[in-house]
Short mmCIF file of C-alpha atoms in Angstrom, two decimals:
data_model
loop_
_atom_site.label_atom_id
_atom_site.label_comp_id
_atom_site.label_asym_id
_atom_site.label_seq_id
_atom_site.Cartn_x
_atom_site.Cartn_y
_atom_site.Cartn_z
CA MET J 1 47.20 20.62 7.64
CA GLU J 2 49.10 17.79 5.98
CA CYS J 3 52.90 17.82 6.09
CA VAL J 4 55.46 15.64 4.33
CA LEU J 5 58.60 13.86 5.51
CA HIS J 6 60.90 12.02 3.09
CA TYR J 7 62.54 8.91 4.53
CA GLY J 8 64.64 6.93 2.06
CA ASP J 9 62.39 6.12 -0.88
CA GLU J 10 59.23 6.66 1.15
CA THR J 11 57.10 9.76 1.48
CA LEU J 12 55.46 9.96 4.90
CA ARG J 13 52.47 12.28 5.09
CA TYR J 14 51.43 13.39 8.57
CA THR J 15 49.18 15.82 10.39
CA VAL J 16 49.96 17.91 13.45
CA ALA J 17 47.60 18.13 16.43
CA ARG J 18 48.38 20.86 18.95
CA ASN J 19 47.86 19.81 22.56
CA PRO J 20 48.11 22.56 25.21
CA ASN J 21 48.56 19.89 27.88
CA LEU J 22 51.94 18.86 26.43
CA SER J 23 54.93 20.83 27.62
CA THR J 24 57.94 19.59 25.65
CA LYS J 25 57.75 16.13 24.10
CA VAL J 26 56.25 15.47 20.65
CA ARG J 27 54.18 12.29 20.58
CA ILE J 28 53.94 10.26 17.38
CA HIS J 29 50.86 8.17 16.61
CA VAL J 30 50.15 5.80 13.73
CA HIS J 31 46.39 5.24 13.61
CA PRO J 32 44.59 2.11 12.36
CA ASN J 33 43.74 3.80 9.05
CA GLY J 34 47.43 4.54 8.40
CA LEU J 35 47.24 8.20 9.38
CA ILE J 36 50.44 9.52 10.93
CA GLU J 37 49.82 12.16 13.58
CA ALA J 38 52.29 14.31 15.49
CA GLU J 39 50.80 15.46 18.77
CA ALA J 40 52.79 18.54 19.76
CA PRO J 41 52.85 21.34 22.34
CA SER J 42 51.11 24.53 21.26
CA ASP J 43 54.37 26.42 20.78
CA ALA J 44 56.47 23.68 19.13
CA PRO J 45 57.90 24.98 15.82
CA PRO J 46 57.28 22.88 12.66
CA ALA J 47 61.01 22.19 12.25
CA GLU J 48 61.18 20.66 15.74
CA ILE J 49 58.17 18.47 15.00
CA LYS J 50 59.73 17.22 11.76
CA ILE J 51 62.97 16.39 13.60
CA ALA J 52 60.97 14.29 16.09
CA LEU J 53 59.32 12.44 13.21
CA ARG J 54 62.61 11.87 11.44
CA LYS J 55 64.10 10.33 14.60
CA ARG J 56 61.25 7.83 14.72
CA ALA J 57 60.86 7.29 10.98
CA ARG J 58 62.01 3.68 11.17
CA TRP J 59 59.45 2.94 13.89
CA ILE J 60 56.75 4.74 11.87
CA THR J 61 57.36 2.67 8.74
CA ALA J 62 57.28 -0.53 10.81
CA GLN J 63 53.94 0.54 12.29
CA LEU J 64 52.58 1.29 8.83
CA ARG J 65 53.45 -2.24 7.72
CA GLU J 66 51.65 -3.68 10.74
CA VAL J 67 48.61 -1.50 10.01
CA ALA J 68 48.51 -2.74 6.41
CA GLU J 69 48.69 -6.37 7.54
CA ALA J 70 45.99 -5.88 10.17
CA ARG J 71 43.63 -4.16 7.71
CA ALA J 72 44.14 -6.95 5.18
CA HIS J 73 42.72 -9.46 7.67
CA ALA J 74 40.14 -7.24 9.40
CA LEU J 75 37.46 -6.96 6.74
CA PRO J 76 35.02 -8.35 5.84
CA ARG J 77 33.78 -10.04 8.98
CA GLU J 78 33.17 -13.79 8.88
CA PHE J 79 32.16 -14.33 12.54
CA VAL J 80 34.38 -17.34 13.14
CA SER J 81 36.67 -18.31 16.01
CA GLY J 82 39.95 -16.43 16.03
CA GLU J 83 38.57 -13.32 14.35
CA THR J 84 39.16 -10.22 16.50
CA HIS J 85 36.51 -7.71 17.53
CA PHE J 86 36.83 -4.41 19.39
CA TYR J 87 35.32 -3.57 22.75
CA LEU J 88 36.23 -0.36 24.61
CA GLY J 89 39.27 0.08 22.39
CA LYS J 90 40.75 -3.38 22.85
CA ARG J 91 40.82 -6.27 20.40
CA TYR J 92 39.35 -9.53 21.67
CA PRO J 93 39.45 -12.84 19.79
CA LEU J 94 36.08 -14.35 19.05
CA LYS J 95 35.44 -17.86 20.42
CA ILE J 96 32.45 -19.70 18.97
CA ILE J 97 31.14 -22.50 21.19
CA GLN J 98 28.63 -24.89 19.65
CA SER J 99 26.49 -26.49 22.32
CA ALA J 100 22.99 -27.92 22.37
CA VAL J 101 23.09 -28.08 26.17
CA GLU J 102 24.37 -24.66 27.28
CA PRO J 103 22.06 -21.65 26.86
CA SER J 104 22.81 -19.24 24.04
CA SER J 105 24.94 -16.37 25.32
CA VAL J 106 27.67 -13.82 24.63
CA LEU J 107 30.25 -13.34 27.38
CA LEU J 108 33.50 -11.45 27.71
CA LYS J 109 35.54 -14.04 29.57
CA GLY J 110 39.17 -15.10 29.72
CA GLY J 111 40.26 -12.38 27.33
CA GLN J 112 37.79 -13.62 24.68
CA ILE J 113 34.33 -12.73 23.43
CA ARG J 114 32.61 -16.10 23.74
CA VAL J 115 29.46 -16.74 21.73
CA THR J 116 27.57 -19.92 22.59
CA LEU J 117 24.94 -21.20 20.16
CA PRO J 118 23.44 -24.61 19.31
CA TYR J 119 24.74 -24.28 15.72
CA ARG J 120 27.47 -22.41 13.84
CA ASP J 121 25.59 -19.89 11.74
CA PRO J 122 27.51 -16.65 10.97
CA ALA J 123 24.28 -14.66 10.58
CA ALA J 124 23.02 -15.82 13.98
CA ILE J 125 26.40 -15.15 15.58
CA LYS J 126 26.38 -11.64 14.11
CA ARG J 127 22.88 -10.95 15.49
CA ARG J 128 23.83 -12.21 18.95
CA LEU J 129 27.07 -10.23 18.98
CA ASN J 130 25.42 -7.02 17.80
CA GLN J 131 22.74 -7.33 20.48
CA TRP J 132 25.50 -7.81 23.07
CA TYR J 133 27.18 -4.62 21.82
CA ARG J 134 23.90 -2.71 22.09
CA THR J 135 23.34 -3.91 25.65
CA LYS J 136 26.88 -3.01 26.68
CA ALA J 137 26.59 0.36 24.94
CA ALA J 138 23.33 1.24 26.69
CA ASP J 139 24.81 0.50 30.12
CA TYR J 140 28.21 2.13 29.58
CA PHE J 141 26.93 5.22 27.76
CA ALA J 142 24.26 5.88 30.40
CA LYS J 143 26.88 5.69 33.14
CA ARG J 144 29.36 8.00 31.41
CA LEU J 145 26.68 10.46 30.26
CA GLY J 146 25.47 10.81 33.85
CA GLU J 147 28.98 11.28 35.22
CA ILE J 148 30.06 13.78 32.59
CA ALA J 149 26.80 15.74 32.51
CA SER J 150 26.99 16.25 36.28
CA SER J 151 30.27 18.14 35.83
CA VAL J 152 29.08 20.36 32.98
CA ALA J 153 27.86 23.75 34.21
CA TRP J 154 25.16 24.39 31.59
CA VAL J 155 23.45 20.99 31.96
CA ARG J 156 20.79 21.11 34.67
CA ASP J 157 18.99 17.84 33.97
CA GLU J 158 20.61 14.76 32.48
CA PRO J 159 19.50 14.57 28.84
CA ASP J 160 17.64 11.60 27.41
CA LEU J 161 19.92 9.02 25.80
CA LYS J 162 18.97 7.02 22.72
CA LEU J 163 21.02 4.50 20.76
CA LEU J 164 20.92 5.10 17.02
CA PRO J 165 23.04 3.04 14.60
CA MET J 166 24.66 5.40 12.10
CA ARG J 167 26.99 4.72 9.18
CA LYS J 168 29.07 7.88 9.37
CA GLN J 169 28.31 9.60 12.69
CA TRP J 170 29.19 8.75 16.26
CA GLY J 171 26.54 10.92 17.83
CA SER J 172 24.02 13.72 17.43
CA CYS J 173 21.91 16.06 19.51
CA SER J 174 18.22 16.46 18.67
CA PRO J 175 16.38 19.82 18.80
CA SER J 176 14.58 18.52 21.89
CA GLY J 177 17.91 18.00 23.69
CA ALA J 178 18.12 14.20 23.46
CA ILE J 179 21.57 12.71 22.93
CA HIS J 180 21.82 10.06 20.21
CA LEU J 181 24.89 7.81 20.32
CA ASN J 182 25.94 5.17 17.83
CA PRO J 183 25.98 1.80 19.66
CA TRP J 184 29.12 0.78 17.73
CA LEU J 185 30.94 3.59 19.57
CA VAL J 186 31.24 1.12 22.46
CA ARG J 187 33.98 -0.55 20.42
CA ALA J 188 36.11 2.61 20.72
CA PRO J 189 38.58 3.54 23.48
CA ARG J 190 37.03 5.06 26.59
CA GLU J 191 38.54 8.50 25.96
CA CYS J 192 36.96 8.53 22.50
CA ILE J 193 33.54 7.74 23.97
CA ASP J 194 33.95 10.57 26.47
CA TYR J 195 34.91 12.94 23.65
CA VAL J 196 31.74 12.16 21.68
CA ILE J 197 29.59 12.62 24.80
CA VAL J 198 31.22 15.96 25.63
CA HIS J 199 30.86 17.04 21.99
CA GLU J 200 27.12 16.38 22.05
CA LEU J 201 26.68 18.01 25.47
CA CYS J 202 28.31 21.14 24.06
CA HIS J 203 25.59 21.16 21.41
CA LEU J 204 23.01 21.62 24.17
CA LYS J 205 24.49 25.12 24.60
CA GLU J 206 25.77 25.83 21.09
CA HIS J 207 23.61 24.17 18.46
CA ASN J 208 26.02 24.42 15.52
CA HIS J 209 29.73 24.15 14.83
CA SER J 210 30.46 27.82 15.35
CA LYS J 211 33.56 29.38 16.88
CA ARG J 212 31.64 29.57 20.16
CA PHE J 213 31.01 25.83 20.00
CA TYR J 214 34.68 24.97 19.49
CA SER J 215 35.72 27.44 22.18
CA LEU J 216 33.34 25.69 24.57
CA LEU J 217 34.69 22.28 23.57
CA ASP J 218 38.28 23.50 24.04
CA ARG J 219 37.50 24.66 27.57
CA GLN J 220 35.68 21.47 28.48
CA LEU J 221 38.06 19.00 26.86
CA PRO J 222 41.54 20.34 25.95
CA GLY J 223 43.30 18.03 23.54
CA TRP J 224 40.04 16.81 21.97
CA ARG J 225 41.49 17.18 18.47
CA HIS J 226 43.95 14.35 19.05
CA THR J 227 41.17 12.14 20.43
CA LYS J 228 38.97 12.93 17.43
CA THR J 229 41.81 12.04 15.04
CA ARG J 230 42.31 8.77 16.88
CA LEU J 231 38.61 7.94 16.65
CA ASP J 232 38.41 8.90 12.98
CA GLY J 233 41.42 6.69 12.32
CA MET J 234 39.55 3.69 13.75
CA ALA J 235 36.22 4.41 12.08
CA GLU J 236 36.44 1.84 9.29
CA LEU J 237 37.25 -0.97 11.71
CA LEU J 238 34.77 0.07 14.40
CA LEU J 239 31.80 0.66 12.10
CA SER J 240 32.21 -2.55 10.13
CA GLU J 241 29.75 -5.33 10.96
#
């Protein structure tokens, strides 16, 4: 449900995510797509939530300006030094190293994603970087899928994992029980990756988005709605190549 707060000449539209793990404080989030979200306790009245937003309205508008500036420089990708790329929810500057002596490589080192190639070709840099993402995704997803699946009561055997690039989805569950995850999900924060894995594991028991499915997801991962909103808010930046 979208709500509205008027602050000076500005109209701030926000959504409310109920989190049963919160006891009193309302948390305000401004996501990378400009979405304003109020994360509130289950029993917080709407008037109290609006008061919390009004108190932080100046901070919210400042964050919205920063988001607009960041988005203006984020797309499209040019694959040059200084451009930032996400990995596990953090932005890392890209460092292109041209060398005919050093072997071609992609390394996360010194707070940078360093791509070494014998020539500066954006298409080649993109291919190398995307392959690095796929390798990192395969390793990290396999580890987290194993850890999470072992704690889920209805999963007896760890499901097969396949990487599948998708334009609009983060994951899916096949009729045979295989888990498909978008390799670009490795750019997202760790909690977002865990949410997608839990979501797909729930589909092993409930194969559609029924009330039983969401009840299962609520029990397994309380507060998932906020995490989903956070992930959706980053989708444009994370899925861009």
